[in-house]
Amino acid sequence: YGPAYAGNYERALGNFEKAIEYYEQVGKIPSDDNLNIYQSNHYLALTNTFLKKYDVAESYFRTNIDIADGSYQRQALFFMPSLHIFANNFDRAIEATDEYLEKLPSLELPYVWENNQLANTHADRFIAYSHNQQDEESYKEIELFAKYRMNGIEYNKSSMTEKQYQNGQDRLNYQVILMNAWHDILFGRYDDARESLVSAKQFVEEEIKENPDWQYPYFDINVFEGMIHLNEGDFNASIESFEKTKGKVGFGGLGMDNVYFDYFHGLALKGAGRGDEAAKLFTRIANENFYGIGRALVRELAAAQI
């Protein structure tokens, strides 16, 4: 564990070459079933991504896909789309999700787990297609996401109360509403997006009555409203929406963390003439040395704004 933790520490600080030295040590430690080699490959792939050595990073993931079993193979399959988005190659990212979907049955996962993986992968495909401005393809992925999430709910129905089953359906419908709003924002259909957000607010207001301790219930609604105002050129209204989530570490109903939305907050600050504040946001985003499709989408865009 020592070299792995040391590598993670150095990577967090941006000392990538030093991190690589530690991660290479991990692979040299004898282990059952070569697990340390696979762990080393995984971390070396991550680190080479942030050195922008995308081909090298892909080779490490590819090795784990081809020869590893279990979690390291699944990790490599799941991380590969983000790698290609870091490299600004959406077509390759979509191809990577194609490969994951093709290999998923052979992984022999439990039914609910497999359907969760399918739902997550189609959510990633929605993000990739929509940010690649492929309208019809991205919209179809919302339907597929909902289908596989619903499979899991239906499978567990017999062990749920009627209220739990209805809550599961309602939460899924809420996620779909948010995805539709996001989709419409990315394709410039702001009035349609606003209609979706009205429905989202109605859901949240009802949920708060039953769950008053729900943390940051309006997170997604606030950031999407911020994106709409930004795209319409109302920078001050955009900033006001984004700052409702300021300092809150939450993932919202869609599981997207703050990093993605902070980029648009930065654009609003820049548009409003608050360049110093914007630069601080862009600098942090450009130096986010951890994975995730949200980070991958905006890391290089933020660097270009500095």
mmCIF file of C-alpha atoms in Angstrom:
data_model
loop_
_atom_site.group_PDB
_atom_site.id
_atom_site.type_symbol
_atom_site.label_atom_id
_atom_site.label_comp_id
_atom_site.label_asym_id
_atom_site.label_seq_id
_atom_site.Cartn_x
_atom_site.Cartn_y
_atom_site.Cartn_z
ATOM 1 C CA TYR A 1 0.000 0.000 0.000
ATOM 2 C CA GLY A 2 2.872 2.391 0.721
ATOM 3 C CA PRO A 3 3.985 3.007 -2.892
ATOM 4 C CA ALA A 4 0.362 3.273 -4.068
ATOM 5 C CA TYR A 5 -0.494 5.882 -1.436
ATOM 6 C CA ALA A 6 2.740 7.763 -2.135
ATOM 7 C CA GLY A 7 1.911 7.762 -5.845
ATOM 8 C CA ASN A 8 -1.584 9.056 -5.180
ATOM 9 C CA TYR A 9 -0.132 11.839 -3.032
ATOM 10 C CA GLU A 10 2.335 12.909 -5.721
ATOM 11 C CA ARG A 11 -0.335 12.719 -8.430
ATOM 12 C CA ALA A 12 -2.662 14.932 -6.366
ATOM 13 C CA LEU A 13 0.124 17.527 -6.239
ATOM 14 C CA GLY A 14 0.743 17.263 -9.978
ATOM 15 C CA ASN A 15 4.137 15.602 -9.546
ATOM 16 C CA PHE A 16 3.371 13.064 -12.237
ATOM 17 C CA GLU A 17 6.868 11.773 -12.972
ATOM 18 C CA LYS A 18 7.412 11.077 -9.263
ATOM 19 C CA ALA A 19 4.009 9.392 -9.079
ATOM 20 C CA ILE A 20 4.992 7.124 -11.964
ATOM 21 C CA GLU A 21 8.110 6.011 -10.075
ATOM 22 C CA TYR A 22 5.953 4.906 -7.143
ATOM 23 C CA TYR A 23 3.330 3.229 -9.315
ATOM 24 C CA GLU A 24 6.025 1.273 -11.148
ATOM 25 C CA GLN A 25 7.196 0.010 -7.747
ATOM 26 C CA VAL A 26 3.689 -1.315 -7.093
ATOM 27 C CA GLY A 27 3.896 -3.543 -10.174
ATOM 28 C CA LYS A 28 7.181 -5.081 -8.990
ATOM 29 C CA ILE A 29 5.760 -6.308 -5.677
ATOM 30 C CA PRO A 30 4.851 -10.025 -5.923
ATOM 31 C CA SER A 31 1.120 -10.712 -5.559
ATOM 32 C CA ASP A 32 -1.423 -13.443 -6.121
ATOM 33 C CA ASP A 33 -2.928 -13.465 -9.613
ATOM 34 C CA ASN A 34 -0.731 -10.504 -10.643
ATOM 35 C CA LEU A 35 -3.066 -8.080 -8.877
ATOM 36 C CA ASN A 36 -0.279 -5.602 -8.132
ATOM 37 C CA ILE A 37 0.625 -5.507 -11.828
ATOM 38 C CA TYR A 38 -2.962 -4.675 -12.726
ATOM 39 C CA GLN A 39 -3.128 -2.036 -10.000
ATOM 40 C CA SER A 40 0.129 -0.554 -11.278
ATOM 41 C CA ASN A 41 -1.241 -0.499 -14.845
ATOM 42 C CA HIS A 42 -4.375 1.263 -13.656
ATOM 43 C CA TYR A 43 -2.554 4.048 -11.847
ATOM 44 C CA LEU A 44 0.007 4.431 -14.626
ATOM 45 C CA ALA A 45 -2.868 4.896 -17.086
ATOM 46 C CA LEU A 46 -4.372 7.637 -14.925
ATOM 47 C CA THR A 47 -1.075 9.458 -14.493
ATOM 48 C CA ASN A 48 -0.069 9.323 -18.141
ATOM 49 C CA THR A 49 -3.469 10.795 -18.995
ATOM 50 C CA PHE A 50 -2.582 13.953 -17.082
ATOM 51 C CA LEU A 51 0.802 14.046 -18.791
ATOM 52 C CA LYS A 52 -1.248 14.049 -22.020
ATOM 53 C CA LYS A 53 0.452 10.820 -23.074
ATOM 54 C CA TYR A 54 -2.868 9.432 -24.170
ATOM 55 C CA ASP A 55 -1.512 6.552 -26.255
ATOM 56 C CA VAL A 56 0.610 5.365 -23.331
ATOM 57 C CA ALA A 57 -2.348 5.640 -20.966
ATOM 58 C CA GLU A 58 -4.533 3.675 -23.367
ATOM 59 C CA SER A 59 -1.899 0.911 -23.611
ATOM 60 C CA TYR A 60 -2.053 0.349 -19.838
ATOM 61 C CA PHE A 61 -5.838 0.235 -19.840
ATOM 62 C CA ARG A 62 -5.736 -2.066 -22.872
ATOM 63 C CA THR A 63 -3.435 -4.498 -21.059
ATOM 64 C CA ASN A 64 -5.869 -4.713 -18.146
ATOM 65 C CA ILE A 65 -8.823 -5.188 -20.507
ATOM 66 C CA ASP A 66 -7.043 -8.011 -22.327
ATOM 67 C CA ILE A 67 -5.437 -9.956 -19.479
ATOM 68 C CA ALA A 68 -6.883 -8.849 -16.137
ATOM 69 C CA ASP A 69 -9.893 -10.416 -14.488
ATOM 70 C CA GLY A 70 -12.508 -8.887 -12.240
ATOM 71 C CA SER A 71 -12.415 -5.317 -11.018
ATOM 72 C CA TYR A 72 -9.321 -4.124 -12.903
ATOM 73 C CA GLN A 73 -10.752 -5.233 -16.238
ATOM 74 C CA ARG A 74 -14.067 -3.522 -15.416
ATOM 75 C CA GLN A 75 -12.263 -0.367 -14.300
ATOM 76 C CA ALA A 76 -10.290 -0.179 -17.513
ATOM 77 C CA LEU A 77 -13.413 -0.663 -19.633
ATOM 78 C CA PHE A 78 -15.287 1.965 -17.626
ATOM 79 C CA PHE A 79 -12.451 4.523 -17.559
ATOM 80 C CA MET A 80 -11.557 4.299 -21.242
ATOM 81 C CA PRO A 81 -14.329 6.661 -22.457
ATOM 82 C CA SER A 82 -13.114 9.377 -20.073
ATOM 83 C CA LEU A 83 -9.574 8.917 -21.373
ATOM 84 C CA HIS A 84 -10.680 9.669 -24.930
ATOM 85 C CA ILE A 85 -12.701 12.686 -23.792
ATOM 86 C CA PHE A 86 -9.599 14.028 -22.022
ATOM 87 C CA ALA A 87 -7.971 13.692 -25.449
ATOM 88 C CA ASN A 88 -10.967 15.557 -27.013
ATOM 89 C CA ASN A 89 -11.883 12.534 -29.108
ATOM 90 C CA PHE A 90 -15.609 11.934 -28.690
ATOM 91 C CA ASP A 91 -15.780 9.353 -31.477
ATOM 92 C CA ARG A 92 -13.222 7.173 -29.702
ATOM 93 C CA ALA A 93 -15.062 7.688 -26.423
ATOM 94 C CA ILE A 94 -18.257 6.361 -27.967
ATOM 95 C CA GLU A 95 -16.334 3.425 -29.461
ATOM 96 C CA ALA A 96 -15.028 2.659 -25.967
ATOM 97 C CA THR A 97 -18.573 2.497 -24.608
ATOM 98 C CA ASP A 98 -19.451 0.196 -27.536
ATOM 99 C CA GLU A 99 -16.685 -2.152 -26.387
ATOM 100 C CA TYR A 100 -17.880 -2.081 -22.794
ATOM 101 C CA LEU A 101 -21.444 -2.888 -23.827
ATOM 102 C CA GLU A 102 -20.167 -5.727 -26.023
ATOM 103 C CA LYS A 103 -18.060 -7.254 -23.248
ATOM 104 C CA LEU A 104 -20.494 -6.704 -20.391
ATOM 105 C CA PRO A 105 -22.428 -9.996 -20.780
ATOM 106 C CA SER A 106 -19.185 -11.982 -20.582
ATOM 107 C CA LEU A 107 -18.405 -10.404 -17.193
ATOM 108 C CA GLU A 108 -21.324 -12.394 -15.741
ATOM 109 C CA LEU A 109 -22.368 -9.735 -13.255
ATOM 110 C CA PRO A 110 -25.473 -10.153 -11.065
ATOM 111 C CA TYR A 111 -28.607 -8.929 -12.844
ATOM 112 C CA VAL A 112 -29.118 -5.684 -10.912
ATOM 113 C CA TRP A 113 -25.417 -4.837 -11.004
ATOM 114 C CA GLU A 114 -25.284 -5.468 -14.758
ATOM 115 C CA ASN A 115 -28.300 -3.236 -15.335
ATOM 116 C CA ASN A 116 -26.727 -0.501 -13.210
ATOM 117 C CA GLN A 117 -23.570 -0.749 -15.330
ATOM 118 C CA LEU A 118 -25.675 -0.581 -18.489
ATOM 119 C CA ALA A 119 -27.510 2.481 -17.179
ATOM 120 C CA ASN A 120 -24.252 4.193 -16.205
ATOM 121 C CA THR A 121 -22.720 3.450 -19.597
ATOM 122 C CA HIS A 122 -25.718 4.818 -21.477
ATOM 123 C CA ALA A 123 -25.544 7.934 -19.283
ATOM 124 C CA ASP A 124 -21.922 8.327 -20.377
ATOM 125 C CA ARG A 125 -22.968 7.852 -23.988
ATOM 126 C CA PHE A 126 -25.627 10.534 -23.545
ATOM 127 C CA ILE A 127 -22.933 12.917 -22.291
ATOM 128 C CA ALA A 128 -20.537 12.048 -25.107
ATOM 129 C CA TYR A 129 -23.131 12.298 -27.887
ATOM 130 C CA SER A 130 -24.684 15.512 -26.558
ATOM 131 C CA HIS A 131 -21.346 17.271 -26.123
ATOM 132 C CA ASN A 132 -20.425 16.084 -29.622
ATOM 133 C CA GLN A 133 -23.629 17.812 -30.824
ATOM 134 C CA GLN A 134 -25.320 14.583 -31.972
ATOM 135 C CA ASP A 135 -28.907 15.411 -31.073
ATOM 136 C CA GLU A 136 -30.917 12.293 -31.929
ATOM 137 C CA GLU A 137 -28.248 9.886 -30.717
ATOM 138 C CA SER A 138 -27.946 11.594 -27.331
ATOM 139 C CA TYR A 139 -31.714 11.716 -26.839
ATOM 140 C CA LYS A 140 -31.994 7.973 -27.489
ATOM 141 C CA GLU A 141 -29.438 7.327 -24.747
ATOM 142 C CA ILE A 142 -31.741 8.960 -22.180
ATOM 143 C CA GLU A 143 -34.376 6.349 -23.017
ATOM 144 C CA LEU A 144 -31.864 3.515 -22.685
ATOM 145 C CA PHE A 145 -30.594 4.875 -19.373
ATOM 146 C CA ALA A 146 -34.166 4.887 -18.047
ATOM 147 C CA LYS A 147 -34.843 1.375 -19.368
ATOM 148 C CA TYR A 148 -31.952 -0.224 -17.513
ATOM 149 C CA ARG A 149 -32.534 1.733 -14.306
ATOM 150 C CA MET A 150 -36.158 0.576 -14.424
ATOM 151 C CA ASN A 151 -35.056 -3.036 -14.890
ATOM 152 C CA GLY A 152 -33.331 -2.878 -11.524
ATOM 153 C CA ILE A 153 -36.376 -1.359 -9.848
ATOM 154 C CA GLU A 154 -38.704 -3.993 -11.310
ATOM 155 C CA TYR A 155 -36.350 -6.821 -10.315
ATOM 156 C CA ASN A 156 -36.445 -5.698 -6.681
ATOM 157 C CA LYS A 157 -40.163 -4.900 -6.643
ATOM 158 C CA SER A 158 -41.132 -8.013 -4.670
ATOM 159 C CA SER A 159 -38.879 -6.966 -1.787
ATOM 160 C CA MET A 160 -40.204 -3.396 -1.711
ATOM 161 C CA THR A 161 -43.230 -1.789 -0.140
ATOM 162 C CA GLU A 162 -45.583 -0.066 -2.547
ATOM 163 C CA LYS A 163 -44.250 3.277 -1.300
ATOM 164 C CA GLN A 164 -40.607 2.269 -1.919
ATOM 165 C CA TYR A 165 -41.467 1.052 -5.413
ATOM 166 C CA GLN A 166 -43.242 4.324 -6.239
ATOM 167 C CA ASN A 167 -40.358 6.347 -4.797
ATOM 168 C CA GLY A 168 -37.928 4.450 -7.028
ATOM 169 C CA GLN A 169 -40.004 5.254 -10.097
ATOM 170 C CA ASP A 170 -40.377 8.892 -9.071
ATOM 171 C CA ARG A 171 -36.615 9.318 -8.527
ATOM 172 C CA LEU A 172 -35.906 7.798 -11.923
ATOM 173 C CA ASN A 173 -38.462 10.087 -13.569
ATOM 174 C CA TYR A 174 -36.735 13.025 -11.857
ATOM 175 C CA GLN A 175 -33.386 11.958 -13.304
ATOM 176 C CA VAL A 176 -34.898 11.690 -16.780
ATOM 177 C CA ILE A 177 -36.431 15.172 -16.463
ATOM 178 C CA LEU A 178 -33.004 16.571 -15.526
ATOM 179 C CA MET A 179 -31.326 14.791 -18.436
ATOM 180 C CA ASN A 180 -33.923 16.199 -20.821
ATOM 181 C CA ALA A 181 -33.266 19.694 -19.458
ATOM 182 C CA TRP A 182 -29.509 19.244 -19.872
ATOM 183 C CA HIS A 183 -29.991 17.898 -23.395
ATOM 184 C CA ASP A 184 -32.148 20.865 -24.405
ATOM 185 C CA ILE A 185 -29.667 23.362 -22.935
ATOM 186 C CA LEU A 186 -26.816 21.848 -24.948
ATOM 187 C CA PHE A 187 -28.871 22.131 -28.128
ATOM 188 C CA GLY A 188 -30.116 25.659 -27.484
ATOM 189 C CA ARG A 189 -33.732 24.810 -26.647
ATOM 190 C CA TYR A 190 -33.893 26.956 -23.529
ATOM 191 C CA ASP A 191 -37.685 27.253 -23.247
ATOM 192 C CA ASP A 192 -38.022 23.464 -23.351
ATOM 193 C CA ALA A 193 -35.282 23.168 -20.724
ATOM 194 C CA ARG A 194 -37.119 25.630 -18.472
ATOM 195 C CA GLU A 195 -40.304 23.546 -18.725
ATOM 196 C CA SER A 196 -38.363 20.480 -17.607
ATOM 197 C CA LEU A 197 -36.886 22.404 -14.676
ATOM 198 C CA VAL A 198 -40.375 23.476 -13.573
ATOM 199 C CA SER A 199 -41.299 19.788 -13.376
ATOM 200 C CA ALA A 200 -38.052 19.072 -11.519
ATOM 201 C CA LYS A 201 -38.869 21.774 -8.954
ATOM 202 C CA GLN A 202 -42.318 20.287 -8.375
ATOM 203 C CA PHE A 203 -40.728 16.911 -7.637
ATOM 204 C CA VAL A 204 -38.177 18.456 -5.263
ATOM 205 C CA GLU A 205 -40.808 20.438 -3.382
ATOM 206 C CA GLU A 206 -42.844 17.288 -2.758
ATOM 207 C CA GLU A 207 -39.754 15.341 -1.707
ATOM 208 C CA ILE A 208 -38.686 18.010 0.788
ATOM 209 C CA LYS A 209 -42.027 17.644 2.583
ATOM 210 C CA GLU A 210 -41.148 14.000 3.322
ATOM 211 C CA ASN A 211 -37.402 14.442 3.582
ATOM 212 C CA PRO A 212 -36.623 17.911 4.982
ATOM 213 C CA ASP A 213 -32.995 16.878 5.626
ATOM 214 C CA TRP A 214 -32.286 16.290 1.914
ATOM 215 C CA GLN A 215 -28.951 18.005 1.263
ATOM 216 C CA TYR A 216 -28.751 20.433 -1.654
ATOM 217 C CA PRO A 217 -32.055 19.374 -3.260
ATOM 218 C CA TYR A 218 -31.928 22.168 -5.845
ATOM 219 C CA PHE A 219 -28.315 21.525 -6.931
ATOM 220 C CA ASP A 220 -29.095 20.363 -10.489
ATOM 221 C CA ILE A 221 -31.859 22.893 -10.973
ATOM 222 C CA ASN A 222 -29.613 25.782 -9.907
ATOM 223 C CA VAL A 223 -26.690 24.829 -12.125
ATOM 224 C CA PHE A 224 -28.861 24.176 -15.164
ATOM 225 C CA GLU A 225 -30.570 27.531 -14.674
ATOM 226 C CA GLY A 226 -27.073 29.010 -14.473
ATOM 227 C CA MET A 227 -26.182 27.432 -17.811
ATOM 228 C CA ILE A 228 -29.351 28.783 -19.425
ATOM 229 C CA HIS A 229 -28.696 32.342 -18.200
ATOM 230 C CA LEU A 230 -25.068 32.077 -19.337
ATOM 231 C CA ASN A 231 -26.017 30.967 -22.841
ATOM 232 C CA GLU A 232 -28.567 33.776 -23.072
ATOM 233 C CA GLY A 233 -25.926 36.315 -22.062
ATOM 234 C CA ASP A 234 -27.369 37.208 -18.655
ATOM 235 C CA PHE A 235 -24.112 36.764 -16.764
ATOM 236 C CA ASN A 236 -25.229 38.214 -13.429
ATOM 237 C CA ALA A 237 -28.299 35.970 -13.261
ATOM 238 C CA SER A 238 -26.075 33.024 -14.183
ATOM 239 C CA ILE A 239 -23.625 33.831 -11.375
ATOM 240 C CA GLU A 240 -26.511 34.119 -8.904
ATOM 241 C CA SER A 241 -27.733 30.643 -9.867
ATOM 242 C CA PHE A 242 -24.306 29.032 -9.662
ATOM 243 C CA GLU A 243 -23.475 30.673 -6.337
ATOM 244 C CA LYS A 244 -26.469 28.994 -4.723
ATOM 245 C CA THR A 245 -24.304 25.840 -4.853
ATOM 246 C CA LYS A 246 -21.011 27.557 -3.929
ATOM 247 C CA GLY A 247 -18.987 25.675 -1.331
ATOM 248 C CA LYS A 248 -21.316 22.683 -1.418
ATOM 249 C CA VAL A 249 -19.794 19.360 -2.336
ATOM 250 C CA GLY A 250 -22.648 17.426 -3.846
ATOM 251 C CA PHE A 251 -23.357 15.282 -6.841
ATOM 252 C CA GLY A 252 -27.007 16.084 -7.369
ATOM 253 C CA GLY A 253 -29.606 13.828 -8.915
ATOM 254 C CA LEU A 254 -27.428 13.030 -11.923
ATOM 255 C CA GLY A 255 -24.204 12.264 -10.077
ATOM 256 C CA MET A 256 -22.247 15.060 -11.775
ATOM 257 C CA ASP A 257 -19.854 16.783 -9.406
ATOM 258 C CA ASN A 258 -19.154 20.506 -9.163
ATOM 259 C CA VAL A 259 -16.103 20.519 -11.451
ATOM 260 C CA TYR A 260 -18.110 20.387 -14.695
ATOM 261 C CA PHE A 261 -20.510 23.137 -13.623
ATOM 262 C CA ASP A 262 -17.748 25.269 -12.120
ATOM 263 C CA TYR A 263 -16.431 25.742 -15.657
ATOM 264 C CA PHE A 264 -19.668 27.437 -16.719
ATOM 265 C CA HIS A 265 -19.666 29.442 -13.502
ATOM 266 C CA GLY A 266 -16.209 30.650 -14.542
ATOM 267 C CA LEU A 267 -17.487 31.665 -17.961
ATOM 268 C CA ALA A 268 -20.268 33.677 -16.317
ATOM 269 C CA LEU A 269 -17.772 35.428 -14.037
ATOM 270 C CA LYS A 270 -15.566 36.211 -17.011
ATOM 271 C CA GLY A 271 -18.545 37.536 -18.986
ATOM 272 C CA ALA A 272 -19.477 39.790 -16.079
ATOM 273 C CA GLY A 273 -15.989 41.281 -15.980
ATOM 274 C CA ARG A 274 -14.887 39.411 -12.850
ATOM 275 C CA GLY A 275 -11.792 38.009 -14.521
ATOM 276 C CA ASP A 276 -9.698 37.375 -11.406
ATOM 277 C CA GLU A 277 -12.415 35.214 -9.827
ATOM 278 C CA ALA A 278 -12.905 33.377 -13.107
ATOM 279 C CA ALA A 279 -9.170 32.715 -13.432
ATOM 280 C CA LYS A 280 -9.084 31.077 -9.994
ATOM 281 C CA LEU A 281 -11.859 28.694 -11.015
ATOM 282 C CA PHE A 282 -10.287 27.897 -14.382
ATOM 283 C CA THR A 283 -6.879 27.265 -12.794
ATOM 284 C CA ARG A 284 -8.347 24.814 -10.285
ATOM 285 C CA ILE A 285 -10.318 22.975 -12.959
ATOM 286 C CA ALA A 286 -7.323 22.807 -15.313
ATOM 287 C CA ASN A 287 -5.299 21.160 -12.545
ATOM 288 C CA GLU A 288 -7.922 18.619 -11.427
ATOM 289 C CA ASN A 289 -5.813 15.471 -11.592
ATOM 290 C CA PHE A 290 -8.557 12.915 -11.108
ATOM 291 C CA TYR A 291 -10.820 11.032 -13.475
ATOM 292 C CA GLY A 292 -14.480 11.403 -14.356
ATOM 293 C CA ILE A 293 -16.313 12.349 -17.533
ATOM 294 C CA GLY A 294 -17.350 15.726 -16.098
ATOM 295 C CA ARG A 295 -13.728 16.642 -15.410
ATOM 296 C CA ALA A 296 -12.680 15.312 -18.812
ATOM 297 C CA LEU A 297 -15.196 17.522 -20.615
ATOM 298 C CA VAL A 298 -13.970 20.794 -19.152
ATOM 299 C CA ARG A 299 -10.317 20.372 -18.096
ATOM 300 C CA GLU A 300 -8.752 21.507 -21.367
ATOM 301 C CA LEU A 301 -11.465 24.098 -21.967
ATOM 302 C CA ALA A 302 -10.646 25.646 -18.608
ATOM 303 C CA ALA A 303 -6.918 25.628 -19.394
ATOM 304 C CA ALA A 304 -7.653 27.526 -22.627
ATOM 305 C CA GLN A 305 -9.465 30.242 -20.649
ATOM 306 C CA ILE A 306 -6.526 31.042 -18.366
#
